[in-house]
XYZ file of N, CA and C in Angstrom:
363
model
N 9.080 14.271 -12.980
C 8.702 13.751 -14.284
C 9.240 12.331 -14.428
N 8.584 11.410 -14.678
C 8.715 10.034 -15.031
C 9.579 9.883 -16.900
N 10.016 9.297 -16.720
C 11.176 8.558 -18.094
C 10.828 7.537 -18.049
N 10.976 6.201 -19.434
C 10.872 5.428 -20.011
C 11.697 4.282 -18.689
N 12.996 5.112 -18.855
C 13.492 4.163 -17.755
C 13.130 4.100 -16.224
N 12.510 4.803 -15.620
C 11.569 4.386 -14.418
C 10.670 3.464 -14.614
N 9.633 3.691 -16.371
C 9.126 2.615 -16.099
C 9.058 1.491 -16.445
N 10.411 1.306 -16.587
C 11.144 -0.056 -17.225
C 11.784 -0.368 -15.720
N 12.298 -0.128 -14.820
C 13.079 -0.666 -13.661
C 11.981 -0.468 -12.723
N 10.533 -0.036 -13.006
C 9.667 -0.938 -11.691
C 9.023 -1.709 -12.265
N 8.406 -1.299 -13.986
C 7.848 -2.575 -14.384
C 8.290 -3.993 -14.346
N 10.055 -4.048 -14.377
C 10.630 -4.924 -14.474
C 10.834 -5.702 -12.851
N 10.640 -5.261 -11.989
C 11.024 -4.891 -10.657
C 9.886 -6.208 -9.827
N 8.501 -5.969 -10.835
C 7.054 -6.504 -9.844
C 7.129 -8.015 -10.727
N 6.839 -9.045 -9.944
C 6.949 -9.969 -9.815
C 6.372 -10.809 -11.387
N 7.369 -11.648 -11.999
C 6.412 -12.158 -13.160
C 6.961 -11.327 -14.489
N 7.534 -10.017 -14.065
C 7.597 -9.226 -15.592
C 8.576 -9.551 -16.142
N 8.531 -9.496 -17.742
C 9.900 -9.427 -18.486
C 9.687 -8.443 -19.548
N 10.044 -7.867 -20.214
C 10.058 -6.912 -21.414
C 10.134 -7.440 -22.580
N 9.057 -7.221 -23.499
C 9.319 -8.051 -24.655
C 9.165 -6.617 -25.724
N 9.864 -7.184 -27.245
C 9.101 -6.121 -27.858
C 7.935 -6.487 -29.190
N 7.390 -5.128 -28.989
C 6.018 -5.791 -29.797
C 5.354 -4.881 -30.717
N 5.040 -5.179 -31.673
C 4.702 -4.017 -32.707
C 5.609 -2.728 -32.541
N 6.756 -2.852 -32.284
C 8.040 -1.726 -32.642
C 8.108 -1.413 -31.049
N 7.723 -1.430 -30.086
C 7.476 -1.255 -28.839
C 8.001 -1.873 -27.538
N 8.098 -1.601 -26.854
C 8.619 -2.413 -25.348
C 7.351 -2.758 -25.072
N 7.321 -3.746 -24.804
C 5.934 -3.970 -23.683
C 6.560 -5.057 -22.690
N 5.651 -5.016 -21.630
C 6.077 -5.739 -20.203
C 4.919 -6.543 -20.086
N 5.283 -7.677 -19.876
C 4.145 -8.556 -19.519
C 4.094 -9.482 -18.756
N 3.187 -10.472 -18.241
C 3.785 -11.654 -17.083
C 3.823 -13.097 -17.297
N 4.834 -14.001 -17.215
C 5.283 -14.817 -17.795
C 4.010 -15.672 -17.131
N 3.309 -16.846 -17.492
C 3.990 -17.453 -17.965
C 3.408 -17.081 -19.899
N 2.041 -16.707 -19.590
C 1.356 -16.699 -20.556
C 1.747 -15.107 -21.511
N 2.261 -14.469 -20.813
C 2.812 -13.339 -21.611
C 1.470 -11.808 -21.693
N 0.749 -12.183 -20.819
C -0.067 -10.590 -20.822
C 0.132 -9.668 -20.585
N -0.248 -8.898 -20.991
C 0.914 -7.258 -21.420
C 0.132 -6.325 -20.140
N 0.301 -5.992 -19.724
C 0.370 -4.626 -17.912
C 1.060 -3.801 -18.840
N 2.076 -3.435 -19.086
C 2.203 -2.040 -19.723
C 2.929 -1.938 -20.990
N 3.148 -1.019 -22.015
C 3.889 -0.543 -22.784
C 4.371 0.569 -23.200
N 5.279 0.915 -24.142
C 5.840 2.491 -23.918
C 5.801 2.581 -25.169
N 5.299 3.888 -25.761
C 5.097 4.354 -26.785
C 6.985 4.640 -27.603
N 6.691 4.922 -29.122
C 8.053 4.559 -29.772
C 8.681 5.824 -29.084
N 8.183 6.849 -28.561
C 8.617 8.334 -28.514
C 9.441 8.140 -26.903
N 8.921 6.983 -26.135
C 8.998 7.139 -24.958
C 8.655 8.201 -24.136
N 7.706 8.910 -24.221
C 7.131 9.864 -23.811
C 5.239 9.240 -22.934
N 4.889 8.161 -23.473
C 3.714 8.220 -23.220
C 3.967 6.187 -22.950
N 3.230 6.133 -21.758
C 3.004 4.397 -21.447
C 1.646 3.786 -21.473
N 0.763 2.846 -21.710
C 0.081 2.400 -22.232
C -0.091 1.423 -20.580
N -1.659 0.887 -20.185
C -1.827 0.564 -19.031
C -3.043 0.296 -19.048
N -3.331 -1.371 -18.425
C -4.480 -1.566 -18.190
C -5.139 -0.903 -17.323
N -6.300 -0.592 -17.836
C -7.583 -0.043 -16.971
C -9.507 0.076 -17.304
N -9.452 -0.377 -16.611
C -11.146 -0.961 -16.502
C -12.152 -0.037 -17.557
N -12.777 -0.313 -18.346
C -13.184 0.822 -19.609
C -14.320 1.377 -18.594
N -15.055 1.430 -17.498
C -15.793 1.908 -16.648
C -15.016 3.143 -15.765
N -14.058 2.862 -15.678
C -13.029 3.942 -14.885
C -11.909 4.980 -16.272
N -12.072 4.906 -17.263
C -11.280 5.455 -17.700
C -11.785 7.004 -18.098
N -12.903 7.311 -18.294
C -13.692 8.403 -18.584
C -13.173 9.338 -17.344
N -13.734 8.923 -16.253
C -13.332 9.780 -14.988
C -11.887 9.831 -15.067
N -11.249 9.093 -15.018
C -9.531 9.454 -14.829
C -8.645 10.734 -15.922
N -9.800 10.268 -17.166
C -9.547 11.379 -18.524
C -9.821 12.663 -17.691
N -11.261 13.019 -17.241
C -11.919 13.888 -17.034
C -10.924 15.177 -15.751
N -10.836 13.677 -15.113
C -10.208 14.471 -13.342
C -8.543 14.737 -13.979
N -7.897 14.311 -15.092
C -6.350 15.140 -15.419
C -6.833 14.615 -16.882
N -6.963 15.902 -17.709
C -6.501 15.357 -19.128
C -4.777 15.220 -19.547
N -4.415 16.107 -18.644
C -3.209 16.565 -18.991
C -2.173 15.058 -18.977
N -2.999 14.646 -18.070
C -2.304 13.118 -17.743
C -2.321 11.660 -18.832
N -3.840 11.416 -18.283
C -4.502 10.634 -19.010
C -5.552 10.656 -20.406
N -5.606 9.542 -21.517
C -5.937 10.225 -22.448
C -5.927 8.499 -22.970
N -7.123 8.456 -24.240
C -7.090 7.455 -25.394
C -6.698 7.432 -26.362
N -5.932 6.391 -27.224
C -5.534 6.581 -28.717
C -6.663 6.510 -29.285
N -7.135 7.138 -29.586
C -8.725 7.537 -30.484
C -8.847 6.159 -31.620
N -9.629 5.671 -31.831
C -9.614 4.292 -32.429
C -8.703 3.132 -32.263
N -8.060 2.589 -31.696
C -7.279 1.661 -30.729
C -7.705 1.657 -29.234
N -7.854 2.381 -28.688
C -7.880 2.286 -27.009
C -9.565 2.271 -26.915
N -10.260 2.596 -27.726
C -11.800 2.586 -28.043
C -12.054 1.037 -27.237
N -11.956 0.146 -27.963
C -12.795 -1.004 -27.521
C -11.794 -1.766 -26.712
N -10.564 -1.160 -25.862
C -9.934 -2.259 -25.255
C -10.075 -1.646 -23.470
N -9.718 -2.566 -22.517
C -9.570 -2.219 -21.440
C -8.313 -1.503 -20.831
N -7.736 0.073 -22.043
C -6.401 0.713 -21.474
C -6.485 2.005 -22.018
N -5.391 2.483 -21.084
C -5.453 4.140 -20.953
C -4.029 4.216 -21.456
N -3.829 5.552 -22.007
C -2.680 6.322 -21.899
C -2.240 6.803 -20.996
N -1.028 7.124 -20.668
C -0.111 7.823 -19.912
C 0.869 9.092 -20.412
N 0.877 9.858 -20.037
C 1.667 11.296 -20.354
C 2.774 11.205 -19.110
N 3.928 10.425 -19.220
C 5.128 10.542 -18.648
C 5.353 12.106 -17.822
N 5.375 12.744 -18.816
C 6.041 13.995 -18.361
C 5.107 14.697 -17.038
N 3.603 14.039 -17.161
C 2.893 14.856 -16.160
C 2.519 13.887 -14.843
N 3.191 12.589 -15.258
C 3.842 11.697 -13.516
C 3.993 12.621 -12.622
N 3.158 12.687 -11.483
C 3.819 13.549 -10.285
C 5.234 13.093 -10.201
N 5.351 11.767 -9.463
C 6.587 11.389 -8.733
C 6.774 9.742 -8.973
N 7.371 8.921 -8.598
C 8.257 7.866 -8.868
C 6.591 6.700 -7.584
N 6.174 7.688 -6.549
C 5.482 6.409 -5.973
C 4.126 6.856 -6.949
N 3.626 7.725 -7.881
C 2.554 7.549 -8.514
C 3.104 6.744 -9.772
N 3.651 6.417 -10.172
C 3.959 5.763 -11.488
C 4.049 4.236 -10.659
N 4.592 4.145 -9.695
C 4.953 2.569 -9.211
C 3.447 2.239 -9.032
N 2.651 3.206 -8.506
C 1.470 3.009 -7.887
C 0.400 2.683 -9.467
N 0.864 3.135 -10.317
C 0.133 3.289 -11.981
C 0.215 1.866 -12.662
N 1.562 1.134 -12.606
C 1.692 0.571 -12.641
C 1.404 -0.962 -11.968
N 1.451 -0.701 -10.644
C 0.947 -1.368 -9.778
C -0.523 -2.138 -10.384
N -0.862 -1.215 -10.403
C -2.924 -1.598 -10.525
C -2.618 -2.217 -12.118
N -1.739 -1.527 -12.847
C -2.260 -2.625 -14.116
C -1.294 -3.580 -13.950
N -0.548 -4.167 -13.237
C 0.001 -5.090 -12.777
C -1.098 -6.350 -12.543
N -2.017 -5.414 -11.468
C -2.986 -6.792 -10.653
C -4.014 -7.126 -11.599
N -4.362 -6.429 -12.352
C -5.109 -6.542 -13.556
C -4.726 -7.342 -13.992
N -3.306 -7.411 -14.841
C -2.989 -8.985 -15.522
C -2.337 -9.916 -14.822
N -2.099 -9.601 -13.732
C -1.675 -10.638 -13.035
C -2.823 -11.764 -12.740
N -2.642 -13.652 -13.143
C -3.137 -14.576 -12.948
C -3.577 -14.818 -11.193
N -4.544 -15.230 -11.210
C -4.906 -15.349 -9.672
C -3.460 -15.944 -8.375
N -3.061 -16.886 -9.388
C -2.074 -17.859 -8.864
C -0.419 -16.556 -8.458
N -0.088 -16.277 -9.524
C 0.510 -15.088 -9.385
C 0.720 -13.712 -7.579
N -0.667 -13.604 -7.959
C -1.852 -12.365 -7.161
C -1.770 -13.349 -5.467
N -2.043 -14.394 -5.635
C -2.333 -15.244 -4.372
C -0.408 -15.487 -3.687
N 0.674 -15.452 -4.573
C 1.593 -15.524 -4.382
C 2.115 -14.191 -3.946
N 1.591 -13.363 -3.650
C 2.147 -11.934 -3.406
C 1.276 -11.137 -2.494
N 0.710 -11.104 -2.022
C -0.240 -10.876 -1.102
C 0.238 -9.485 -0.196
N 1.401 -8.819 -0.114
C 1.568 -7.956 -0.422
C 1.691 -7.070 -1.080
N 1.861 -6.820 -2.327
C 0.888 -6.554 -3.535
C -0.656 -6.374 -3.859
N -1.332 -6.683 -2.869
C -2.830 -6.920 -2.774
C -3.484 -5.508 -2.614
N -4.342 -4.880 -3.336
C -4.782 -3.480 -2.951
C -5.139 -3.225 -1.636
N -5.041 -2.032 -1.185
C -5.466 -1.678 0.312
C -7.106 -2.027 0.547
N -7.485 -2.682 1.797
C -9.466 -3.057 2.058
C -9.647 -1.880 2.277
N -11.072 -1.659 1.585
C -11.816 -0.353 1.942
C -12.036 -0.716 3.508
């Protein structure tokens, strides 16, 4: 099971992040311009994560237990919920994180890390 503080010491961990807080919230974002890759709900129970509004239906579908929308907020934006408690393990959350990492990460950023780069089909 994943905790608040796992995903505060890898969010903090990938290149660019700092923790800010925001509407009562932690959120992590990448300097220089400040775009938010993740946040943690006030309960710390549930993290907030970019993801493509084309892919989020299937990810709901294949684990609800996991993934899930704030029903009028997450509607028109490009992010999913997270259910902490139903994290397999420490490399699926790094890995969760990861992708909404490259998402807000600036090209310049992305081109600086190139290990970081998703695996080629």
């Amino acid at each position: 099971m994943a905790t608040a503080d796992d995903v505060r010491r890898i969010a903090l961990a990938l290149p660019g992040a700092i923790e800010k807080l925001a509407w009562g919230m932690p959120t992590f974002r990448l300097e220089p311009r400040g775009r938010i890759f993740a946040s943690l709900a006030d309960d710390d129970r549930v993290m907030g994560v970019k993801c493509p509004k084309e892919d989020r239906a299937e990810l709901i579908a294949a684990e609800p237990g996991k993934f899930f929308l704030r029903e009028g907020h997450d509607d028109h934006y490009a992010w999913l919920r997270v259910r902490l408690g139903a994290v397999d393990d420490e490399e699926e959350l790094h890995a969760i994180l990861l992708d909404s990492w490259r998402q807000a990460a600036p090209r310049k950023l992305l081109d600086a890390h190139p290990e970081l780069a998703p695996p080629q089909a």
